[in-house]
PDB file of C-alpha atoms in Angstrom:
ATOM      1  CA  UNK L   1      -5.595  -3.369 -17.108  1.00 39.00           C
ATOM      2  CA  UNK L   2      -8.013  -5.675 -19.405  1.00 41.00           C
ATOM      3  CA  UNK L   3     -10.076  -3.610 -22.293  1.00 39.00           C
ATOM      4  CA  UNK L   4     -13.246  -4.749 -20.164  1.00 41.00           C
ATOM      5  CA  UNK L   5     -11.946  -2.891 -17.581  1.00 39.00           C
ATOM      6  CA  UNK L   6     -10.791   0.209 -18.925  1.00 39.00           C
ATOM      7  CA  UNK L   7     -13.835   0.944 -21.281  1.00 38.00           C
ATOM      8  CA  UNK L   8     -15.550   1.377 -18.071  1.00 36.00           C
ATOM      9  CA  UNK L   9     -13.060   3.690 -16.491  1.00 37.00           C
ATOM     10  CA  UNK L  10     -13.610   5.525 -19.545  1.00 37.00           C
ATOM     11  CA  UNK L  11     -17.224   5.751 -19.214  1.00 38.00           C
ATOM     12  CA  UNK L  12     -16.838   7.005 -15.286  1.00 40.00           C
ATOM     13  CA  UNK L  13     -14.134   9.701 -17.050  1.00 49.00           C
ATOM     14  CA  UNK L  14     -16.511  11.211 -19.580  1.00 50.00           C
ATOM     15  CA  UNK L  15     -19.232  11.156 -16.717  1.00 54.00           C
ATOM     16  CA  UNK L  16     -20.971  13.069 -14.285  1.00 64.00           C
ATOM     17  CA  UNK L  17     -19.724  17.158 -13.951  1.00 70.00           C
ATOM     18  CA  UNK L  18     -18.202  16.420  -9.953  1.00 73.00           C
ATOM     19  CA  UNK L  19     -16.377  13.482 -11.334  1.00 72.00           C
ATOM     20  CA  UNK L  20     -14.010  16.468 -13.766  1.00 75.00           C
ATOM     21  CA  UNK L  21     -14.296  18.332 -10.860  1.00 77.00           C
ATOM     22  CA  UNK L  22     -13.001  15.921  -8.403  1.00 82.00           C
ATOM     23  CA  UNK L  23      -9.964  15.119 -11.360  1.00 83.00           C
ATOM     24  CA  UNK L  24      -9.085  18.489 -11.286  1.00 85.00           C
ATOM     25  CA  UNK L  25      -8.789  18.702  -7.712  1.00 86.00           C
ATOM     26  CA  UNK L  26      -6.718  16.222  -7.623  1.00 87.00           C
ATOM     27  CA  UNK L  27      -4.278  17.492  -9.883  1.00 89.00           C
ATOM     28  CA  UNK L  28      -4.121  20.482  -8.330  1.00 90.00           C
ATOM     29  CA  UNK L  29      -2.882  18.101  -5.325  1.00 91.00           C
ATOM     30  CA  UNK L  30      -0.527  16.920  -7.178  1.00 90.00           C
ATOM     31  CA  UNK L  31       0.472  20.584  -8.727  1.00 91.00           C
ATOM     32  CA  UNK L  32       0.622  21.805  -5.302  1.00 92.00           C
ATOM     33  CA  UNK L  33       3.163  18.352  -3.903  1.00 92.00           C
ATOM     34  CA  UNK L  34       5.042  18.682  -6.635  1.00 91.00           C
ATOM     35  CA  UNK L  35       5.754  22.460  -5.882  1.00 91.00           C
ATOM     36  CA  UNK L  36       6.275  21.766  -2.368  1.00 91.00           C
ATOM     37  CA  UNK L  37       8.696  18.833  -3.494  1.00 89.00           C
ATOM     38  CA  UNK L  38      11.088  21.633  -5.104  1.00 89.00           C
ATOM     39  CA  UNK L  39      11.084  23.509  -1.626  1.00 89.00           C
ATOM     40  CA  UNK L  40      12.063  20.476   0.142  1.00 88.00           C
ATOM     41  CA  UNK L  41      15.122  19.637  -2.259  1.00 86.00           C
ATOM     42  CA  UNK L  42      16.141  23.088  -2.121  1.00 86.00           C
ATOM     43  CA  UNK L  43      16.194  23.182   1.365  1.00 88.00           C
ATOM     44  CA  UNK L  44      18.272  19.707   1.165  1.00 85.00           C
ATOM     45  CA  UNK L  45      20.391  21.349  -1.311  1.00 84.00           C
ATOM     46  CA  UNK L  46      20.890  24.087   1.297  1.00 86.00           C
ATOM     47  CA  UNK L  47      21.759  21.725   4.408  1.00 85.00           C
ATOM     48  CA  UNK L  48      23.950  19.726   2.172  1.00 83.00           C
ATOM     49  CA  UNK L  49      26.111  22.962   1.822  1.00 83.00           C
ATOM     50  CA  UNK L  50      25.927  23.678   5.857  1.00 86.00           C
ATOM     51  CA  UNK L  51      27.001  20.497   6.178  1.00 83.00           C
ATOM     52  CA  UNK L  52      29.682  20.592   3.733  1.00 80.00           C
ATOM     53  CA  UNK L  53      31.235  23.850   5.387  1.00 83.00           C
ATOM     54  CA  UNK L  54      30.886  22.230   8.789  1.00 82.00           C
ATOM     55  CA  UNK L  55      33.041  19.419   7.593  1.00 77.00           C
ATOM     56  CA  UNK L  56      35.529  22.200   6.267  1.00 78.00           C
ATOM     57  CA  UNK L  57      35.507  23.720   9.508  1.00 80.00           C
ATOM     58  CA  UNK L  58      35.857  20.850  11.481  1.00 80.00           C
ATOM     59  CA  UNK L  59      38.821  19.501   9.020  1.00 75.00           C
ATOM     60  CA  UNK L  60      40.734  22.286   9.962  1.00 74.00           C
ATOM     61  CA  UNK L  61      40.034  22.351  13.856  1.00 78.00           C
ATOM     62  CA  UNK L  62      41.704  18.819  13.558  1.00 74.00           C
ATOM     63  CA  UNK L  63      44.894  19.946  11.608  1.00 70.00           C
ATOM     64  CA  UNK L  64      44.663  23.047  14.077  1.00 72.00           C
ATOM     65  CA  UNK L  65      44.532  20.499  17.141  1.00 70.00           C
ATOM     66  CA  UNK L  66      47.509  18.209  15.593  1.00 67.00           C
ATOM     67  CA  UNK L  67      49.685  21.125  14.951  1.00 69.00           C
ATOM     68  CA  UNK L  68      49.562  21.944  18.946  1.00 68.00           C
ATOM     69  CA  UNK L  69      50.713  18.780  19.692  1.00 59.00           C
ATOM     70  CA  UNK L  70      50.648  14.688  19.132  1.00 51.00           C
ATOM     71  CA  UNK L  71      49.937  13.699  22.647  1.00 46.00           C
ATOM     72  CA  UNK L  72      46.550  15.627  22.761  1.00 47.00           C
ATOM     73  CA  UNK L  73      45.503  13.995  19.232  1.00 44.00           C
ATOM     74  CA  UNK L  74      46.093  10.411  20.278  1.00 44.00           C
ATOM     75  CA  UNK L  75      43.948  10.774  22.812  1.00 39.00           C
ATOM     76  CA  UNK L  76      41.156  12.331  21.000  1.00 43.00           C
ATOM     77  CA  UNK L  77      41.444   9.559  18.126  1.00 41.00           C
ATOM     78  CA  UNK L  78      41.061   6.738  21.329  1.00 39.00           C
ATOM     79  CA  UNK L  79      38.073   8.696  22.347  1.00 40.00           C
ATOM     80  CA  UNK L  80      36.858   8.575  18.797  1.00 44.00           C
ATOM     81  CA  UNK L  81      37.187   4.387  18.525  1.00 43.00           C
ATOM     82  CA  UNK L  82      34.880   3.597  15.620  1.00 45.00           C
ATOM     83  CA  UNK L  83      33.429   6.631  14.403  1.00 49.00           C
ATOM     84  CA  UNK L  84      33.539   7.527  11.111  1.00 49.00           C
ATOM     85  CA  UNK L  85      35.893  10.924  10.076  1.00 54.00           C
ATOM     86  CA  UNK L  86      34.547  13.789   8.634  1.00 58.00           C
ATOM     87  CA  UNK L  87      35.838  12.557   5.446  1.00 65.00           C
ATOM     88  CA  UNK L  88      34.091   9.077   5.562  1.00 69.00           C
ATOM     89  CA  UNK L  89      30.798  11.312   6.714  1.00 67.00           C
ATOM     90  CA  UNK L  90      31.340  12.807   3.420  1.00 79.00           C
ATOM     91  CA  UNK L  91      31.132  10.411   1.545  1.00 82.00           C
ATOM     92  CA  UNK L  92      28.226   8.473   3.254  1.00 84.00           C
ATOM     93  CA  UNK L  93      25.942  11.879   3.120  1.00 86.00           C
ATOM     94  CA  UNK L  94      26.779  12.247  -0.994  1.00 86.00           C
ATOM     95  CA  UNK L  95      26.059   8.424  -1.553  1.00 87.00           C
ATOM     96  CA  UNK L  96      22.838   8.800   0.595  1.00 88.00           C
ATOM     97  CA  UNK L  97      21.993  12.098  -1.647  1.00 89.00           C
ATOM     98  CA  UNK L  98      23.003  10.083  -5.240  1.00 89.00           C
ATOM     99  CA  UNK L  99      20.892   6.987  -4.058  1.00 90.00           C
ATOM    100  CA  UNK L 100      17.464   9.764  -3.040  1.00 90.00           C
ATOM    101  CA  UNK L 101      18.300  12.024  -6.376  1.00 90.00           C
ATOM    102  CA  UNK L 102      18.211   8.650  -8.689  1.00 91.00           C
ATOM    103  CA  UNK L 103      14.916   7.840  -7.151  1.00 92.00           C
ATOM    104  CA  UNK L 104      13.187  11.068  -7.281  1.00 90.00           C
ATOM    105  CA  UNK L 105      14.059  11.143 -11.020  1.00 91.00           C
ATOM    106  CA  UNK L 106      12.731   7.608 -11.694  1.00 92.00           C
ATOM    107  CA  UNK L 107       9.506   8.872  -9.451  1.00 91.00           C
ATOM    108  CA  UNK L 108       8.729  11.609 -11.476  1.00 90.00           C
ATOM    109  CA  UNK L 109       9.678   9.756 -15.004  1.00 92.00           C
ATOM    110  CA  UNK L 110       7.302   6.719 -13.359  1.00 92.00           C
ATOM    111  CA  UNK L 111       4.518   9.815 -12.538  1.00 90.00           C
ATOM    112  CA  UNK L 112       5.223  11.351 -15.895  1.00 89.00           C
ATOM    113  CA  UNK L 113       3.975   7.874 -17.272  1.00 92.00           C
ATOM    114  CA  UNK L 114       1.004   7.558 -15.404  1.00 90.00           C
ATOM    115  CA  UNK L 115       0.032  10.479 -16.859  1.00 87.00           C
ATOM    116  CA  UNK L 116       0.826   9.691 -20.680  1.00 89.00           C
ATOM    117  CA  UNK L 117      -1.116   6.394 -20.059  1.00 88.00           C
ATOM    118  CA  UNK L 118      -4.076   7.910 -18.797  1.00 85.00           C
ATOM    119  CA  UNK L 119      -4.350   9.457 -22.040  1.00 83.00           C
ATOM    120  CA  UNK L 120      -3.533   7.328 -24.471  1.00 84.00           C
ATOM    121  CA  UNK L 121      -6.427   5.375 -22.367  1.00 80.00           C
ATOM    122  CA  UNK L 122      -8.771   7.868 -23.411  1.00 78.00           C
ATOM    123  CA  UNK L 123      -7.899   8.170 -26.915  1.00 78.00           C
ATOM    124  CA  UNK L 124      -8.828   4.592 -27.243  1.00 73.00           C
ATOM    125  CA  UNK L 125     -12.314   5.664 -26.573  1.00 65.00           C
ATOM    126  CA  UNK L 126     -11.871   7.595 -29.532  1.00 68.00           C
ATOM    127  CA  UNK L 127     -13.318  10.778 -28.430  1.00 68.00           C
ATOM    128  CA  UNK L 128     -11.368  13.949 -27.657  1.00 72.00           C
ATOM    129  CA  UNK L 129     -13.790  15.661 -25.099  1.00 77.00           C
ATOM    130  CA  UNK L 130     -13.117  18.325 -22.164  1.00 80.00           C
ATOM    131  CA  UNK L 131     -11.327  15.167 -19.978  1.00 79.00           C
ATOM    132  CA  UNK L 132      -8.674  14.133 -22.955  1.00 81.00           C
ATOM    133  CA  UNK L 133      -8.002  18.147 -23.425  1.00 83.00           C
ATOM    134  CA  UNK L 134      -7.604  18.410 -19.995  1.00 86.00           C
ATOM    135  CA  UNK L 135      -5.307  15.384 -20.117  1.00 85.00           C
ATOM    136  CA  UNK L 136      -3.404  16.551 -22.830  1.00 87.00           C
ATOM    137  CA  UNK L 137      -2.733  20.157 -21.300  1.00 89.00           C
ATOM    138  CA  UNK L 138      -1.606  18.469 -17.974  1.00 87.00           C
ATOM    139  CA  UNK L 139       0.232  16.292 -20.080  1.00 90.00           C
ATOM    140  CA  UNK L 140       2.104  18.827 -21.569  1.00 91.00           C
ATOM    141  CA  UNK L 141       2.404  20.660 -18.740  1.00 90.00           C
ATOM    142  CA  UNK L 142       3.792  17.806 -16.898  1.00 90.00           C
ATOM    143  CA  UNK L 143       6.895  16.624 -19.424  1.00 91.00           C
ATOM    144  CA  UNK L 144       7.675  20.287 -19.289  1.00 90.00           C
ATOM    145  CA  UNK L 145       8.166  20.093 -15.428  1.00 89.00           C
ATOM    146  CA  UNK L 146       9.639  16.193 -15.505  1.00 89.00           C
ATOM    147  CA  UNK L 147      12.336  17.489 -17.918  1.00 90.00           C
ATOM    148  CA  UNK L 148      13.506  20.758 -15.783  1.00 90.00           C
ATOM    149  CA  UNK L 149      12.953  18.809 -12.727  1.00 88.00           C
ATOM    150  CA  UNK L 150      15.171  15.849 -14.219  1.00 90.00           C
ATOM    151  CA  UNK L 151      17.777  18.494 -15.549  1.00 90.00           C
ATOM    152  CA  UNK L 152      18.417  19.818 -12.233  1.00 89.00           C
ATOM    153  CA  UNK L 153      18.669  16.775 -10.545  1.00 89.00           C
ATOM    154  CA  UNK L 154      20.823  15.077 -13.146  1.00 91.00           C
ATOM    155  CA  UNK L 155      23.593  18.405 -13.029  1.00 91.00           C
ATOM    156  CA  UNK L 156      23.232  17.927  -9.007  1.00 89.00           C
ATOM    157  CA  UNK L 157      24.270  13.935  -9.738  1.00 90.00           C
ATOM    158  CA  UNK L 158      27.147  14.735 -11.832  1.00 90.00           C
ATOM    159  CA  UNK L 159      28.515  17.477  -9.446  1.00 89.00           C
ATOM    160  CA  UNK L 160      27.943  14.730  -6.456  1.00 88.00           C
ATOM    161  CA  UNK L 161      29.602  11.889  -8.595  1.00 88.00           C
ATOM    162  CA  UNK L 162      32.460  14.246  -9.269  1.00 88.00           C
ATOM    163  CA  UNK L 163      32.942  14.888  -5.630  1.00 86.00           C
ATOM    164  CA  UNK L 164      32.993  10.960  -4.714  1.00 83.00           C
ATOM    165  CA  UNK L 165      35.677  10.438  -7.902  1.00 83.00           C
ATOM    166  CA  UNK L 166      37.532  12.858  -6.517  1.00 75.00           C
ATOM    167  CA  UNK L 167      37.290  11.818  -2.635  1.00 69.00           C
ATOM    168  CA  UNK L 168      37.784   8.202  -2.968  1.00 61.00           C
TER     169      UNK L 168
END
């Protein structure tokens, strides 16, 4: 963003009452996504794990089938031309989850940023009014969240890129 540019951001920041107003609803969007956010990867967290124990389940339905005889599993694996085992399932589902986790945690570092930028902004201006406080606060607020949020995901990684070590 050229100087020209930002000076008068700045200058639409430190105005008019609605304008704070309007800032502060807007974070409270954001407050409210990213709390809505944790519900949605705990509930992924949670189908993950049905998922898992379905694929336990259904492992041992297939020894249980190919203990009563080989005829009967030969023809279920011609049935099954193509598809992918619960195994190979596995695997695809925790490389899909690695892949979203790594780019959730580079979204919120990349948010995280925005924010730290949009305050060193206004400290160019110089002056530490109600908006930079405000800033700063949500600022704080924010690397507090990024880091547990990032901490979380990160331990969920490792566990995930134990599992494919292990798997493949």
């Amino acid at each position: 963003m050229a100087r020209s540019e930002s000076s008068s951001f700045l200058r639409v920041q430190a105005g008019p009452r609605s304008y704070q107003k309007d800032v502060l609803g807007v974070m409270k969007d954001i407050e409210v996504l990213l709390e809505e956010n944790e519900g949605l990867d705990k509930k992924i967290d949670l189908v993950m794990l049905k998922k898992k124990e379905n694929f336990k389940k259904i492992s041992g339905l297939v020894v249980k089938v190919k203990r009563m005889g080989d005829d009967y599993v030969e023809v279920m694996d011609d049935q099954e031309d193509g598809d992918e085992g619960p195994e190979e399932e596995n695997l695809t589902s925790l490389r899909e989850e690695e892949n979203f986790l790594v780019q959730s945690i580079e979204e919120s570092t990349r948010n995280l940023m925005d924010h730290e930028k949009l305050l060193q902004d206004l400290e160019v201006d110089g002056v530490q009014d109600p908006n930079w406080r405000n800033q700063f606060e949500n600022v704080l607020k924010y690397r507090e969240m990024h880091k547990k949020y990032k901490e979380a995901k990160e331990m969920r990684l490792k566990a995930i890129r134990h599992k494919l070590r292990i798997e493949q």
